Amino acid sequence: MILPKSTLLALLPFFLAAPSLAVSGTGQTTRYWDCCKPSCSWSGKATLSSGPVQSCDKNDNVISADTKSACDNGGSAYMCSNESPWAVSDSLAYGYAAVSIAGGTEASWCCACYELTFTSGPVSGKKLIVQATNTGGDLGQNQFDLSVRTQFLSTSFYSFLPRHKPLSISSYTTFVQESTN
């Protein structure tokens, strides 16, 4: 399930004041946009009361969670274009990411939200709140591969997110994960 912008914005004061409910640590960010169906969009990836993450057809219409990825031969499911980031100020933005946290699993990462604080590069000191909609076998430990479409790289916040040169983050904190428990 992807949380709508209005929900994330309404909950922002709670998120920023909430203590860590799961994990925290240091890590790195990279960015990607491969259009492939997000791994968290398959049924059963996480225990959720609704969801999972949506996937779309080539015309950006939401389709069944069990539709084969377009990145697999013959599939027709893609990443939906609404998995695009947005800035609410020069120091805070929201977005989506492929996530790999040491000691966790896809079930613990999928659909969780994380607050990232950058410590290197031109975005040092800025915060990015991401929802994990993807995972990846090519990710390192404590890596957040930010989902950023090329058209967003011209905005001030995102223009400093290099594709292949990781930026350090001083902290990440899981603060929301919806579950049926």
mmCIF file of C-alpha atoms in Angstrom:
data_model
loop_
_atom_site.group_PDB
_atom_site.id
_atom_site.type_symbol
_atom_site.label_atom_id
_atom_site.label_comp_id
_atom_site.label_asym_id
_atom_site.label_seq_id
_atom_site.Cartn_x
_atom_site.Cartn_y
_atom_site.Cartn_z
ATOM 1 C CA MET A 1 0.000 0.000 0.000
ATOM 2 C CA ILE A 2 1.370 3.422 -0.911
ATOM 3 C CA LEU A 3 0.306 6.104 1.524
ATOM 4 C CA PRO A 4 -1.225 9.163 -0.156
ATOM 5 C CA LYS A 5 0.575 12.506 0.141
ATOM 6 C CA SER A 6 -2.243 13.975 2.228
ATOM 7 C CA THR A 7 -1.955 11.157 4.779
ATOM 8 C CA LEU A 8 1.824 11.451 5.027
ATOM 9 C CA LEU A 9 1.638 15.227 5.442
ATOM 10 C CA ALA A 10 -1.082 14.970 8.101
ATOM 11 C CA LEU A 11 1.001 12.479 10.089
ATOM 12 C CA LEU A 12 4.299 14.340 9.702
ATOM 13 C CA PRO A 13 4.297 15.956 13.196
ATOM 14 C CA PHE A 14 3.726 12.546 14.777
ATOM 15 C CA PHE A 15 6.425 10.876 12.674
ATOM 16 C CA LEU A 16 9.065 13.442 13.492
ATOM 17 C CA ALA A 17 8.290 13.315 17.222
ATOM 18 C CA ALA A 18 7.869 9.533 17.477
ATOM 19 C CA PRO A 19 10.660 7.469 19.008
ATOM 20 C CA SER A 20 12.088 4.617 16.982
ATOM 21 C CA LEU A 21 9.633 1.741 16.837
ATOM 22 C CA ALA A 22 11.909 -0.731 15.094
ATOM 23 C CA VAL A 23 15.428 -0.093 13.795
ATOM 24 C CA SER A 24 17.801 2.800 13.351
ATOM 25 C CA GLY A 25 21.376 3.213 12.222
ATOM 26 C CA THR A 26 23.607 4.695 9.543
ATOM 27 C CA GLY A 27 23.663 3.884 5.856
ATOM 28 C CA GLN A 28 23.906 5.117 2.292
ATOM 29 C CA THR A 29 21.581 6.258 -0.452
ATOM 30 C CA THR A 30 21.697 5.814 -4.204
ATOM 31 C CA ARG A 31 18.951 6.432 -6.743
ATOM 32 C CA TYR A 32 17.250 4.456 -9.483
ATOM 33 C CA TRP A 33 14.264 4.349 -11.799
ATOM 34 C CA ASP A 34 14.004 1.103 -13.723
ATOM 35 C CA CYS A 35 10.205 1.013 -14.237
ATOM 36 C CA CYS A 36 10.124 -2.629 -13.065
ATOM 37 C CA LYS A 37 7.280 -3.819 -10.864
ATOM 38 C CA PRO A 38 8.288 -3.094 -7.238
ATOM 39 C CA SER A 39 9.139 -6.233 -5.298
ATOM 40 C CA CYS A 40 6.827 -5.152 -2.463
ATOM 41 C CA SER A 41 3.860 -5.275 -4.868
ATOM 42 C CA TRP A 42 3.672 -9.069 -4.865
ATOM 43 C CA SER A 43 0.992 -10.614 -2.663
ATOM 44 C CA GLY A 44 2.310 -11.920 0.633
ATOM 45 C CA LYS A 45 5.495 -9.819 0.800
ATOM 46 C CA ALA A 46 4.463 -8.274 4.121
ATOM 47 C CA THR A 47 1.663 -8.690 6.627
ATOM 48 C CA LEU A 48 -0.597 -5.737 5.911
ATOM 49 C CA SER A 49 -4.223 -4.921 6.596
ATOM 50 C CA SER A 50 -4.416 -3.551 3.037
ATOM 51 C CA GLY A 51 -2.096 -3.423 0.086
ATOM 52 C CA PRO A 52 0.453 -4.425 -1.110
ATOM 53 C CA VAL A 53 2.241 -1.690 -3.064
ATOM 54 C CA GLN A 54 0.424 -1.111 -6.324
ATOM 55 C CA SER A 55 1.801 -1.873 -9.771
ATOM 56 C CA CYS A 56 0.536 -0.424 -13.035
ATOM 57 C CA ASP A 57 0.215 -1.297 -16.703
ATOM 58 C CA LYS A 58 2.058 0.684 -19.399
ATOM 59 C CA ASN A 59 -0.713 3.319 -19.321
ATOM 60 C CA ASP A 60 -0.298 3.806 -15.544
ATOM 61 C CA ASN A 61 -3.540 1.992 -14.635
ATOM 62 C CA VAL A 62 -3.405 -0.037 -11.417
ATOM 63 C CA ILE A 63 -3.418 -3.800 -12.077
ATOM 64 C CA SER A 64 -3.523 -7.028 -10.082
ATOM 65 C CA ALA A 65 -0.776 -7.679 -7.536
ATOM 66 C CA ASP A 66 -0.060 -11.031 -9.165
ATOM 67 C CA THR A 67 0.610 -9.678 -12.676
ATOM 68 C CA LYS A 68 4.088 -10.617 -13.894
ATOM 69 C CA SER A 69 6.696 -7.825 -13.980
ATOM 70 C CA ALA A 70 7.434 -6.223 -17.342
ATOM 71 C CA CYS A 71 11.114 -6.780 -16.533
ATOM 72 C CA ASP A 72 10.460 -10.499 -16.734
ATOM 73 C CA ASN A 73 9.894 -11.785 -20.263
ATOM 74 C CA GLY A 74 6.258 -11.264 -21.204
ATOM 75 C CA GLY A 75 5.130 -9.415 -18.097
ATOM 76 C CA SER A 76 2.978 -6.299 -18.124
ATOM 77 C CA ALA A 77 3.362 -4.820 -14.609
ATOM 78 C CA TYR A 78 5.442 -1.684 -14.048
ATOM 79 C CA MET A 79 6.242 0.749 -11.258
ATOM 80 C CA CYS A 80 3.401 3.298 -11.053
ATOM 81 C CA SER A 81 4.402 6.872 -11.841
ATOM 82 C CA ASN A 82 3.062 8.081 -8.492
ATOM 83 C CA GLU A 83 6.141 6.543 -6.878
ATOM 84 C CA SER A 84 7.779 9.871 -7.540
ATOM 85 C CA PRO A 85 9.297 12.073 -4.837
ATOM 86 C CA TRP A 86 8.107 15.495 -3.789
ATOM 87 C CA ALA A 87 9.700 18.217 -1.689
ATOM 88 C CA VAL A 88 7.685 20.066 0.949
ATOM 89 C CA SER A 89 10.531 22.505 1.655
ATOM 90 C CA ASP A 90 14.220 22.993 0.866
ATOM 91 C CA SER A 91 15.079 20.727 3.794
ATOM 92 C CA LEU A 92 12.351 18.048 3.775
ATOM 93 C CA ALA A 93 11.041 15.734 1.086
ATOM 94 C CA TYR A 94 9.025 12.541 0.769
ATOM 95 C CA GLY A 95 9.688 9.655 -1.564
ATOM 96 C CA TYR A 96 9.996 5.928 -2.093
ATOM 97 C CA ALA A 97 12.953 3.584 -2.008
ATOM 98 C CA ALA A 98 14.256 0.099 -2.488
ATOM 99 C CA VAL A 99 15.549 -0.867 0.953
ATOM 100 C CA SER A 100 17.981 -3.355 2.448
ATOM 101 C CA ILE A 101 18.563 -3.224 6.212
ATOM 102 C CA ALA A 102 21.040 -5.535 7.940
ATOM 103 C CA GLY A 103 19.274 -8.214 9.962
ATOM 104 C CA GLY A 104 15.912 -7.659 8.276
ATOM 105 C CA THR A 105 13.865 -9.360 5.603
ATOM 106 C CA GLU A 106 11.547 -8.224 2.826
ATOM 107 C CA ALA A 107 8.645 -8.785 5.207
ATOM 108 C CA SER A 108 10.124 -6.257 7.653
ATOM 109 C CA TRP A 109 11.180 -3.733 4.975
ATOM 110 C CA CYS A 110 8.192 -3.723 2.614
ATOM 111 C CA CYS A 111 5.871 -0.757 3.198
ATOM 112 C CA ALA A 112 7.822 0.490 6.236
ATOM 113 C CA CYS A 113 8.602 4.204 6.381
ATOM 114 C CA TYR A 114 12.004 5.641 7.216
ATOM 115 C CA GLU A 115 13.268 9.100 8.061
ATOM 116 C CA LEU A 116 16.705 9.664 6.515
ATOM 117 C CA THR A 117 19.071 12.461 7.542
ATOM 118 C CA PHE A 118 21.815 13.177 4.994
ATOM 119 C CA THR A 119 25.368 13.820 6.207
ATOM 120 C CA SER A 120 27.281 14.258 2.960
ATOM 121 C CA GLY A 121 27.050 16.156 -0.280
ATOM 122 C CA PRO A 122 24.960 19.238 -0.994
ATOM 123 C CA VAL A 123 21.944 17.717 0.824
ATOM 124 C CA SER A 124 23.836 17.387 4.122
ATOM 125 C CA GLY A 125 21.479 18.174 6.999
ATOM 126 C CA LYS A 126 18.332 17.657 4.912
ATOM 127 C CA LYS A 127 15.737 14.998 5.667
ATOM 128 C CA LEU A 128 13.941 12.590 3.372
ATOM 129 C CA ILE A 129 11.052 10.415 4.505
ATOM 130 C CA VAL A 130 10.704 7.316 2.342
ATOM 131 C CA GLN A 131 8.362 4.374 2.148
ATOM 132 C CA ALA A 132 9.976 1.073 1.177
ATOM 133 C CA THR A 133 8.205 -0.134 -1.956
ATOM 134 C CA ASN A 134 11.023 -2.245 -3.336
ATOM 135 C CA THR A 135 13.954 -4.366 -2.228
ATOM 136 C CA GLY A 136 16.912 -5.485 -4.213
ATOM 137 C CA GLY A 137 19.454 -8.266 -4.338
ATOM 138 C CA ASP A 138 22.023 -5.760 -5.583
ATOM 139 C CA LEU A 139 21.710 -3.473 -2.544
ATOM 140 C CA GLY A 140 24.307 -3.312 0.202
ATOM 141 C CA GLN A 141 23.616 -3.345 3.928
ATOM 142 C CA ASN A 142 21.638 -0.353 5.173
ATOM 143 C CA GLN A 143 21.164 1.020 1.667
ATOM 144 C CA PHE A 144 18.234 3.114 0.491
ATOM 145 C CA ASP A 145 18.020 3.160 -3.320
ATOM 146 C CA LEU A 146 15.783 6.177 -3.882
ATOM 147 C CA SER A 147 13.124 5.956 -6.564
ATOM 148 C CA VAL A 148 13.693 9.151 -8.570
ATOM 149 C CA ARG A 149 12.469 9.696 -12.120
ATOM 150 C CA THR A 150 14.829 11.747 -14.275
ATOM 151 C CA GLN A 151 12.343 14.611 -14.628
ATOM 152 C CA PHE A 152 12.643 15.288 -10.863
ATOM 153 C CA LEU A 153 16.413 15.771 -10.941
ATOM 154 C CA SER A 154 16.087 19.416 -11.935
ATOM 155 C CA THR A 155 14.469 20.396 -8.619
ATOM 156 C CA SER A 156 16.858 21.718 -5.995
ATOM 157 C CA PHE A 157 16.456 18.855 -3.531
ATOM 158 C CA TYR A 158 16.829 16.005 -6.005
ATOM 159 C CA SER A 159 19.468 17.451 -8.317
ATOM 160 C CA PHE A 160 22.098 16.551 -5.732
ATOM 161 C CA LEU A 161 21.258 12.858 -5.594
ATOM 162 C CA PRO A 162 23.929 11.151 -7.711
ATOM 163 C CA ARG A 163 23.022 7.888 -9.397
ATOM 164 C CA HIS A 164 26.168 5.908 -8.712
ATOM 165 C CA LYS A 165 27.947 7.833 -5.959
ATOM 166 C CA PRO A 166 26.352 7.008 -2.605
ATOM 167 C CA LEU A 167 25.496 9.757 -0.137
ATOM 168 C CA SER A 168 25.914 9.018 3.546
ATOM 169 C CA ILE A 169 23.041 9.246 5.968
ATOM 170 C CA SER A 170 23.704 9.762 9.652
ATOM 171 C CA SER A 171 20.566 8.016 10.694
ATOM 172 C CA TYR A 172 17.550 6.135 9.546
ATOM 173 C CA THR A 173 14.649 5.328 11.772
ATOM 174 C CA THR A 174 11.707 3.088 11.009
ATOM 175 C CA PHE A 175 8.670 4.876 12.306
ATOM 176 C CA VAL A 176 5.632 3.277 10.677
ATOM 177 C CA GLN A 177 4.791 -0.187 9.532
ATOM 178 C CA GLU A 178 1.163 -1.089 9.144
ATOM 179 C CA SER A 179 0.385 -4.662 10.121
ATOM 180 C CA THR A 180 -2.569 -6.824 10.898
ATOM 181 C CA ASN A 181 -1.174 -7.762 14.325
#
